[in-house]
Amino acid sequence: MLTCLAIDDEPMALDVLRDYARMTPHLQLINTFDDGLKALAYLQTNKFDLLFLDINMPDLSGIQILKALRHPPMVIFTTAYSEYAVKSYELDAVDYLLKPIEFDRFLKAVNKAIELVQAKGPVSLPAAPAPAKEFLFLKSGHQMVKVLLGDILYIESDKNYSTFVLPHQKILSLMPLTEVQALLPAGQFFRIHKSYIVGLQHLQVIERHQVMVHGYSLPVGKVYGEAFFRLLNQGV
């Protein structure tokens, strides 16, 4: 299992990397940062295998971060600017991903990293999976409410809150959508928009820019759409 970290000043870019990591075997995303200075402090005291690193960031660029590390991990650069490609290879990067990042290109880069590790020794396979999670306890007001995962139609972001929409009720929880996403099993839920996560089993109608879930029409965001439709084409 490769452990990895992602640094990017664009929240939506981090969301895409989170989704791609969840869909990729033998890859565990352990943390993300949208601030280069905070990320550097973490990098200097924590160990992991692979770093997804945006190049063009305010305050501290990805290249500056990498040069500041005494023992840098393997790095895959991510950027919207193709002119950085040569520089990334001069810094011995595993690969260079141009935004918007396609999932198959992401997989190719991760496989390069795995091959580098295997050249030194085999990548350890994950242990036998734990029993599938069937429910969550959500903090709602002064209560902890038990919610069956199979009952969740979709989850909607409301600033620092998230609304869990069930067939016969809605539950408002003091938890941002990014934290909610980390708790959900990837095979059952998918983030289709910066404000929405859907229960895949409840999808009724799928169009290019929206889906129907139990009679609700939800938008499919441009940033998330590619990974979402690729997942559907894989038969999930």
Backbone as numpy.savetxt, mean C-alpha at the origin, in Angstrom:
# Nx Ny Nz CAx CAy CAz Cx Cy Cz
10.79 -13.79 3.21 9.95 -12.59 3.21 10.83 -11.34 3.21
10.62 -10.46 2.24 11.33 -9.19 2.21 10.54 -8.14 2.98
11.20 -7.47 3.91 10.57 -6.35 4.59 10.93 -5.07 3.85
9.98 -4.16 3.74 10.24 -2.95 2.97 9.63 -1.72 3.61
10.10 -0.57 3.15 9.66 0.74 3.63 9.42 1.61 2.41
8.46 2.53 2.49 8.19 3.43 1.37 8.24 4.88 1.85
8.93 5.72 1.08 9.03 7.15 1.39 8.60 7.94 0.16
7.57 8.76 0.32 7.07 9.58 -0.78 6.27 10.73 -0.19
6.45 11.93 -0.71 5.72 13.07 -0.15 4.29 13.17 -0.69
3.91 12.27 -1.60 2.55 12.26 -2.14 1.75 11.14 -1.47
0.72 11.46 -0.68 -0.07 10.44 0.02 -0.68 9.40 -0.93
-1.16 9.82 -2.09 -1.77 8.87 -3.01 -0.74 7.90 -3.58
0.48 8.36 -3.77 1.53 7.47 -4.24 1.84 6.40 -3.19
1.82 6.79 -1.92 2.02 5.83 -0.84 0.88 4.83 -0.78
-0.35 5.29 -1.02 -1.50 4.38 -1.03 -1.35 3.31 -2.11
-0.88 3.71 -3.27 -0.68 2.76 -4.36 0.38 1.73 -3.98
1.47 2.17 -3.38 2.51 1.24 -2.95 2.00 0.29 -1.88
1.16 0.79 -0.97 0.57 -0.09 0.05 -0.27 -1.18 -0.61
-1.11 -0.79 -1.56 -1.96 -1.77 -2.24 -1.12 -2.79 -3.01
-0.12 -2.32 -3.72 0.73 -3.23 -4.49 1.48 -4.19 -3.56
1.97 -3.69 -2.44 2.70 -4.54 -1.50 1.79 -5.63 -0.94
0.54 -5.28 -0.66 -0.40 -6.27 -0.12 -0.71 -7.35 -1.14
-0.59 -7.05 -2.41 -0.88 -8.00 -3.48 0.33 -8.83 -3.87
1.48 -8.57 -3.27 2.73 -9.20 -3.70 3.22 -10.23 -2.68
3.35 -11.50 -3.09 3.85 -12.52 -2.18 5.28 -12.21 -1.71
5.59 -12.61 -0.49 6.94 -12.49 0.07 7.39 -11.04 0.25
6.44 -10.10 0.32 6.79 -8.69 0.52 5.93 -8.13 1.65
6.59 -7.58 2.67 5.87 -7.00 3.81 6.26 -5.54 3.97
5.30 -4.65 3.78 5.52 -3.22 3.97 5.37 -2.91 5.45
6.45 -2.49 6.10 6.41 -2.31 7.55 6.16 -0.88 7.98
6.41 0.08 7.07 6.16 1.48 7.45 6.20 2.35 6.20
5.57 3.53 6.30 5.61 4.52 5.22 5.85 5.91 5.82
6.46 6.78 5.03 6.71 8.16 5.46 6.45 9.11 4.31
5.85 10.27 4.63 5.69 11.32 3.63 6.59 12.52 3.94
7.50 12.34 4.87 8.43 13.40 5.29 9.85 12.83 5.30
10.73 13.40 4.48 12.08 12.87 4.35 12.90 12.92 5.62
12.76 13.98 6.40 13.53 14.13 7.64 13.13 13.08 8.67
11.81 12.87 8.82 11.35 11.85 9.76 11.76 10.46 9.29
11.71 10.27 7.99 12.10 8.97 7.44 13.57 8.68 7.70
14.42 9.69 7.54 15.86 9.49 7.75 16.15 9.09 9.19
15.46 9.70 10.14 15.65 9.34 11.54 15.28 7.88 11.78
14.20 7.43 11.14 13.77 6.04 11.27 14.79 5.10 10.60
15.24 5.47 9.42 16.19 4.63 8.69 17.49 4.39 9.45
17.89 5.36 10.21 19.17 5.27 10.92 19.11 4.36 12.14
17.90 3.97 12.55 17.76 3.14 13.75 16.98 1.85 13.53
16.56 1.59 12.29 15.77 0.39 12.01 16.31 -0.32 10.78
16.19 -1.64 10.78 16.69 -2.44 9.68 15.54 -3.08 8.90
15.70 -3.14 7.59 14.74 -3.82 6.72 15.48 -4.10 5.41
14.81 -4.77 4.46 15.50 -5.25 3.27 15.46 -4.30 2.07
14.34 -3.63 1.88 14.11 -2.92 0.63 13.44 -1.57 0.89
13.87 -0.56 0.15 13.33 0.79 0.32 12.78 1.31 -1.01
11.49 1.67 -1.01 10.90 2.38 -2.14 11.05 3.86 -1.85
11.80 4.57 -2.67 12.22 5.92 -2.33 11.93 6.91 -3.46
11.07 7.88 -3.17 10.81 8.96 -4.12 12.05 9.86 -4.19
12.35 10.37 -5.35 13.56 11.19 -5.50 13.29 12.67 -5.22
12.28 13.20 -5.87 12.03 14.65 -5.80 11.07 14.98 -4.66
11.63 15.28 -3.48 10.83 15.62 -2.30 11.33 16.92 -1.69
10.47 17.68 -1.02 10.92 18.92 -0.37 11.81 18.61 0.84
12.60 19.58 1.24 13.47 19.49 2.42 14.64 18.53 2.22
14.33 17.28 1.86 15.38 16.28 1.73 15.02 15.35 0.57
15.83 15.33 -0.47 15.53 14.48 -1.62 15.86 13.03 -1.32
15.32 12.14 -2.15 15.62 10.73 -1.98 17.10 10.43 -2.12
17.75 11.11 -3.04 19.20 10.92 -3.23 19.97 11.36 -1.99
19.57 12.47 -1.39 20.23 12.94 -0.17 20.02 11.96 0.98
18.81 11.41 1.06 18.53 10.41 2.10 19.45 9.21 1.94
19.53 8.71 0.72 20.34 7.52 0.47 21.81 7.77 0.80
22.33 8.92 0.40 23.74 9.23 0.66 24.04 9.42 2.14
23.00 9.73 2.93 23.20 9.95 4.36 23.27 8.65 5.15
22.93 7.53 4.52 22.91 6.24 5.21 24.26 5.55 5.10
24.75 5.11 6.23 26.05 4.44 6.25 25.96 3.05 5.62
24.88 2.33 5.93 24.66 1.00 5.36 23.26 0.97 4.74
23.12 1.52 3.55 21.79 1.61 2.94 21.24 0.24 2.54
19.92 0.08 2.59 19.29 -1.15 2.13 19.22 -1.15 0.60
18.69 -2.20 0.03 18.39 -2.18 -1.40 17.35 -1.09 -1.66
17.49 -0.40 -2.79 16.61 0.73 -3.08 15.97 0.59 -4.45
14.67 0.86 -4.50 13.94 1.03 -5.76 13.45 2.47 -5.77
13.97 3.26 -6.70 13.56 4.66 -6.77 12.19 4.78 -7.46
11.38 5.72 -6.98 10.10 6.02 -7.61 10.04 7.52 -7.86
9.68 7.91 -9.07 9.63 9.34 -9.39 8.81 9.57 -10.64
8.34 10.79 -10.81 7.60 11.17 -12.01 8.52 11.74 -13.08
9.82 11.81 -12.80 10.76 12.48 -13.70 11.78 11.49 -14.27
11.69 11.24 -15.57 12.55 10.23 -16.20 14.02 10.63 -16.22
14.31 11.92 -16.08 15.71 12.34 -16.14 16.55 11.84 -14.96
15.88 11.31 -13.93 16.62 10.79 -12.78 17.08 9.34 -12.98
16.71 8.73 -14.09 17.00 7.31 -14.28 18.49 7.00 -14.20
19.30 7.76 -14.92 20.74 7.51 -14.93 21.32 7.66 -13.53
20.90 8.70 -12.82 21.40 8.94 -11.47 21.08 7.78 -10.54
19.89 7.20 -10.70 19.49 6.11 -9.81 20.40 4.90 -9.99
20.79 4.60 -11.21 21.66 3.45 -11.44 23.10 3.75 -11.01
23.50 5.00 -11.05 24.81 5.37 -10.52 24.89 5.11 -9.03
23.73 5.13 -8.36 23.68 4.89 -6.92 23.39 3.42 -6.60
23.54 2.56 -7.61 23.34 1.11 -7.43 21.93 0.75 -7.00
20.95 1.47 -7.50 19.56 1.14 -7.20 19.20 -0.18 -7.86
18.32 -0.93 -7.22 17.83 -2.19 -7.79 17.06 -1.90 -9.08
16.23 -0.85 -9.03 15.42 -0.51 -10.19 14.92 0.93 -10.04
14.23 1.36 -11.07 13.74 2.74 -11.15 12.32 2.67 -11.70
11.34 3.14 -10.94 9.93 3.07 -11.35 9.42 4.47 -11.66
8.88 4.62 -12.85 8.36 5.91 -13.28 6.86 5.98 -12.99
6.43 7.03 -12.31 5.02 7.22 -11.98 4.24 7.67 -13.22
2.96 7.28 -13.33 2.23 6.37 -12.44 2.73 4.94 -12.59
2.93 4.27 -11.49 3.55 2.94 -11.49 2.51 1.87 -11.80
2.82 1.04 -12.79 1.95 -0.09 -13.12 2.33 -1.29 -12.26
1.33 -2.12 -11.96 1.57 -3.23 -11.04 2.58 -4.23 -11.60
2.48 -4.54 -12.90 3.44 -5.52 -13.44 4.87 -4.99 -13.41
5.02 -3.68 -13.57 6.36 -3.08 -13.48 6.86 -3.11 -12.03
5.94 -2.90 -11.09 6.27 -3.00 -9.66 6.76 -4.41 -9.34
6.03 -5.41 -9.82 6.41 -6.81 -9.57 7.79 -7.12 -10.15
8.06 -6.61 -11.34 9.36 -6.86 -11.96 10.48 -6.31 -11.09
10.28 -5.12 -10.54 11.30 -4.51 -9.68 11.49 -5.32 -8.40
10.39 -5.75 -7.79 10.48 -6.55 -6.57 11.20 -7.87 -6.84
10.90 -8.49 -7.98 11.56 -9.75 -8.32 13.06 -9.56 -8.50
13.48 -8.41 -9.01 14.91 -8.12 -9.10 15.54 -8.11 -7.71
14.84 -7.49 -6.76 15.36 -7.44 -5.39 15.45 -8.83 -4.79
14.43 -9.65 -5.04 14.43 -11.02 -4.52 15.60 -11.81 -5.11
15.85 -11.63 -6.40 16.97 -12.33 -7.04 18.30 -11.93 -6.44
18.45 -10.67 -6.09 19.69 -10.21 -5.45 19.87 -10.85 -4.09
18.78 -10.97 -3.34 18.86 -11.60 -2.02 19.16 -13.09 -2.16
18.50 -13.73 -3.13 18.71 -15.17 -3.33 20.13 -15.48 -3.78
20.78 -14.53 -4.42 22.17 -14.74 -4.82 23.08 -14.87 -3.60
22.64 -14.28 -2.49 23.41 -14.36 -1.25 22.91 -15.49 -0.35
21.68 -15.92 -0.56 21.05 -16.95 0.26 19.57 -16.93 0.00
18.86 -18.05 0.22 17.44 -18.12 -0.10 16.60 -17.17 0.73
15.56 -16.63 0.11 14.58 -15.82 0.84 13.70 -16.76 1.65
13.59 -16.51 2.93 12.77 -17.38 3.77 11.31 -17.25 3.39
10.64 -18.38 3.29 9.21 -18.38 2.98 8.42 -18.04 4.23
7.24 -17.44 4.05 6.44 -17.10 5.22 5.95 -18.33 5.94
5.76 -18.21 7.23 5.23 -19.31 8.01 3.81 -19.62 7.59
3.30 -20.76 8.02 1.92 -21.12 7.71 0.99 -20.00 8.13
0.04 -19.65 7.25 -0.82 -18.52 7.56 -1.68 -18.75 8.78
-1.92 -17.67 9.50 -2.81 -17.75 10.66 -4.24 -17.93 10.18
-5.12 -18.43 11.02 -6.52 -18.56 10.63 -7.07 -17.22 10.15
-7.91 -17.30 9.11 -8.45 -16.07 8.54 -9.22 -15.27 9.59
-9.00 -13.98 9.58 -9.71 -13.10 10.49 -11.16 -13.00 10.04
-12.11 -13.07 10.97 -13.52 -13.04 10.62 -14.23 -11.80 11.11
-13.62 -11.05 12.03 -14.31 -9.89 12.58 -13.30 -8.87 13.08
-13.80 -7.66 13.33 -13.03 -6.58 13.92 -13.81 -6.01 15.09
-13.10 -5.47 16.07 -13.73 -4.67 17.11 -13.40 -3.21 16.81
-14.43 -2.41 16.61 -14.26 -1.01 16.26 -14.63 -0.12 17.43
-13.80 0.90 17.67 -14.13 1.87 18.69 -15.08 2.89 18.09
-16.28 2.94 18.65 -17.30 3.87 18.18 -17.87 4.59 19.39
-17.55 5.87 19.54 -17.95 6.58 20.75 -17.22 6.01 21.94
-17.98 5.58 22.94 -17.38 4.98 24.15 -17.52 3.46 24.14
-17.81 2.89 22.98 -18.04 1.45 22.89 -17.04 0.80 21.94
-16.86 -0.50 22.12 -16.16 -1.33 21.16 -17.21 -2.21 20.50
-17.37 -2.06 19.20 -18.43 -2.75 18.47 -17.83 -3.86 17.61
-18.35 -5.07 17.75 -17.88 -6.20 16.95 -18.56 -6.16 15.58
-17.74 -6.23 14.52 -18.25 -6.19 13.16 -17.69 -7.38 12.39
-18.57 -8.18 11.79 -18.13 -9.28 10.95 -17.59 -8.72 9.63
-16.42 -9.19 9.21 -15.82 -8.68 7.98 -16.73 -8.91 6.78
-17.40 -10.04 6.77 -18.28 -10.35 5.65 -19.48 -9.44 5.53
-19.79 -8.70 6.60 -20.93 -7.78 6.58 -20.56 -6.39 6.07
-19.28 -6.10 5.94 -18.86 -4.75 5.55 -19.03 -4.58 4.04
-19.95 -3.69 3.66 -20.16 -3.39 2.25 -19.04 -2.50 1.72
-18.82 -1.41 2.41 -17.71 -0.52 2.07 -17.39 0.37 3.26
-16.27 1.05 3.18 -15.83 1.95 4.25 -15.52 3.30 3.60
-16.04 4.35 4.20 -15.87 5.69 3.65 -15.07 6.57 4.61
-14.11 7.29 4.07 -13.29 8.20 4.87 -14.04 9.49 5.16
-13.90 9.97 6.39 -14.46 11.26 6.79 -13.42 11.95 7.66
-12.40 12.53 6.98 -11.26 13.15 7.65 -10.55 12.12 8.53
-10.54 12.29 9.84 -9.86 11.34 10.73 -10.77 10.20 11.19
-11.98 10.15 10.63 -12.93 9.10 10.97 -13.15 8.20 9.75
-13.73 7.04 10.01 -14.14 6.15 8.93 -15.54 5.63 9.23
-16.39 5.62 8.22 -17.74 5.10 8.36 -17.81 3.71 7.74
-18.14 2.72 8.55 -18.31 1.34 8.09 -19.77 1.16 7.70
-20.01 0.86 6.44 -21.38 0.71 5.95 -21.72 -0.78 5.86
-22.71 -1.19 6.65 -23.18 -2.57 6.70 -24.56 -2.63 6.05
-25.12 -3.81 5.81 -26.43 -3.89 5.15 -27.53 -3.11 5.86
-27.50 -3.06 7.19 -28.61 -2.44 7.91 -28.18 -1.36 8.88
-26.92 -0.95 8.85 -26.48 0.11 9.75 -25.15 0.70 9.28
-24.82 1.86 9.83 -23.54 2.50 9.60 -22.88 2.75 10.95
-21.55 2.50 11.01 -20.81 2.67 12.26 -19.68 3.66 12.01
-19.67 4.74 12.76 -18.61 5.75 12.66 -17.51 5.41 13.66
-16.29 5.25 13.17 -15.17 4.86 14.03 -14.06 5.91 13.96
-13.45 6.19 15.10 -12.35 7.16 15.16 -11.06 6.47 14.70
-10.95 6.34 13.38 -9.80 5.68 12.78 -9.68 6.15 11.33
-8.56 6.73 10.92 -8.43 7.15 9.53 -8.40 5.95 8.59
-8.75 6.19 7.34 -8.89 5.10 6.39 -7.60 4.32 6.18
-6.47 4.98 6.26 -5.19 4.30 6.08 -4.97 3.25 7.16
-5.34 3.56 8.40 -5.22 2.59 9.50 -6.21 1.45 9.31
-7.41 1.77 8.86 -8.41 0.74 8.59 -7.88 -0.23 7.55
-7.31 0.31 6.48 -6.80 -0.51 5.39 -5.77 -1.52 5.87
-4.94 -1.12 6.81 -3.89 -2.01 7.32 -4.46 -3.18 8.11
-5.69 -3.05 8.62 -6.31 -4.09 9.42 -7.06 -5.12 8.59
-7.37 -4.78 7.35 -8.25 -5.61 6.53 -7.47 -6.62 5.70
-7.99 -7.84 5.55 -7.34 -8.84 4.69 -7.41 -8.42 3.23
-6.29 -8.45 2.54 -6.22 -7.95 1.16 -7.13 -8.71 0.21
-7.33 -9.98 0.45 -8.16 -10.77 -0.46 -9.64 -10.48 -0.37
-10.07 -9.74 0.64 -11.49 -9.46 0.82 -11.85 -8.00 0.57
-10.88 -7.11 0.64 -11.16 -5.68 0.52 -10.13 -5.03 -0.40
-10.56 -3.92 -1.02 -9.62 -3.19 -1.88 -9.96 -1.71 -1.85
-8.94 -0.89 -1.83 -9.14 0.56 -1.85 -9.28 1.01 -3.30
-10.44 1.57 -3.64 -10.72 1.97 -5.02 -10.63 3.48 -5.21
-10.47 4.20 -4.12 -10.49 5.67 -4.16 -9.84 6.16 -2.88
-9.37 7.40 -2.87 -8.75 7.92 -1.66 -9.72 7.92 -0.48
-11.03 7.85 -0.77 -12.03 7.92 0.30 -12.83 6.65 0.49
-12.55 5.58 -0.30 -13.39 4.39 -0.23 -12.59 3.08 -0.29
-12.97 2.15 0.57 -12.53 0.75 0.50 -13.78 -0.10 0.33
-13.76 -1.04 -0.60 -14.95 -1.86 -0.84 -14.72 -3.31 -0.41
-15.80 -3.95 0.03 -15.79 -5.38 0.25 -15.97 -6.07 -1.10
-14.97 -6.79 -1.57 -15.00 -7.34 -2.93 -16.18 -8.28 -3.16
-16.59 -9.01 -2.13 -17.68 -9.96 -2.31 -19.02 -9.27 -2.53
-19.11 -7.98 -2.23 -20.37 -7.26 -2.37 -20.47 -6.45 -3.66
-19.45 -6.51 -4.51 -19.51 -5.80 -5.78 -20.63 -6.37 -6.65
-21.46 -5.48 -7.18 -22.58 -5.91 -8.03 -22.37 -5.52 -9.49
-22.02 -4.27 -9.72 -21.79 -3.76 -11.07 -20.47 -2.99 -11.07
-19.65 -3.24 -12.09 -18.34 -2.58 -12.18 -18.26 -1.84 -13.50
-18.02 -0.54 -13.42 -17.81 0.27 -14.61 -16.43 0.92 -14.51
-16.06 1.65 -15.55 -14.71 2.20 -15.58 -14.45 3.19 -14.45
-15.45 3.98 -14.12 -15.24 5.04 -13.15 -16.10 4.90 -11.89
-16.85 3.81 -11.78 -17.65 3.61 -10.58 -18.02 2.15 -10.42
-18.41 1.78 -9.21 -18.91 0.44 -8.92 -20.21 0.57 -8.14
-21.02 -0.48 -8.21 -22.24 -0.55 -7.41 -22.05 -1.59 -6.32
-22.32 -1.21 -5.09 -22.21 -2.10 -3.94 -23.51 -2.01 -3.14
-24.32 -3.07 -3.21 -25.56 -3.12 -2.44 -26.44 -1.88 -2.71
-26.46 -1.45 -3.94 -27.27 -0.29 -4.31 -26.57 1.05 -4.19
-25.38 1.07 -3.60 -24.62 2.32 -3.47 -23.68 2.47 -4.67
-23.63 3.67 -5.24 -22.70 3.97 -6.32 -21.45 4.63 -5.74
-20.28 4.02 -5.98 -19.02 4.52 -5.42 -18.04 4.83 -6.55
-17.29 5.92 -6.45 -16.33 6.27 -7.50 -15.07 5.42 -7.45
-14.48 5.19 -8.60 -13.18 4.53 -8.70 -12.16 5.62 -9.05
-11.20 5.85 -8.17 -10.21 6.90 -8.39 -9.21 6.53 -9.46
-8.70 7.52 -10.16 -7.75 7.29 -11.24 -6.48 6.61 -10.74
-5.99 7.03 -9.58 -4.75 6.48 -9.04 -4.92 5.01 -8.65
-6.11 4.64 -8.15 -6.34 3.29 -7.65 -6.93 2.36 -8.71
-7.48 2.95 -9.78 -8.22 2.16 -10.75 -7.39 1.09 -11.43
-6.17 1.41 -11.82 -5.35 0.45 -12.55 -5.12 -0.82 -11.74
-4.73 -0.67 -10.48 -4.50 -1.84 -9.63 -5.80 -2.60 -9.38
-6.90 -1.87 -9.23 -8.20 -2.49 -8.97 -8.62 -3.36 -10.15
-8.57 -2.83 -11.36 -9.01 -3.59 -12.52 -8.04 -4.73 -12.84
-6.78 -4.54 -12.53 -5.82 -5.63 -12.71 -6.16 -6.79 -11.77
-6.54 -6.44 -10.53 -6.94 -7.46 -9.56 -8.15 -8.23 -10.07
-9.13 -7.52 -10.61 -10.33 -8.17 -11.13 -10.01 -9.08 -12.30
-9.10 -8.66 -13.15 -8.71 -9.47 -14.31 -7.99 -10.75 -13.91
-7.43 -10.74 -12.70 -6.76 -11.94 -12.18 -7.76 -12.93 -11.60
-9.04 -12.55 -11.62 -10.08 -13.46 -11.16 -10.39 -13.40 -9.70
-9.98 -12.31 -9.00 -10.25 -12.17 -7.57 -11.71 -11.81 -7.37
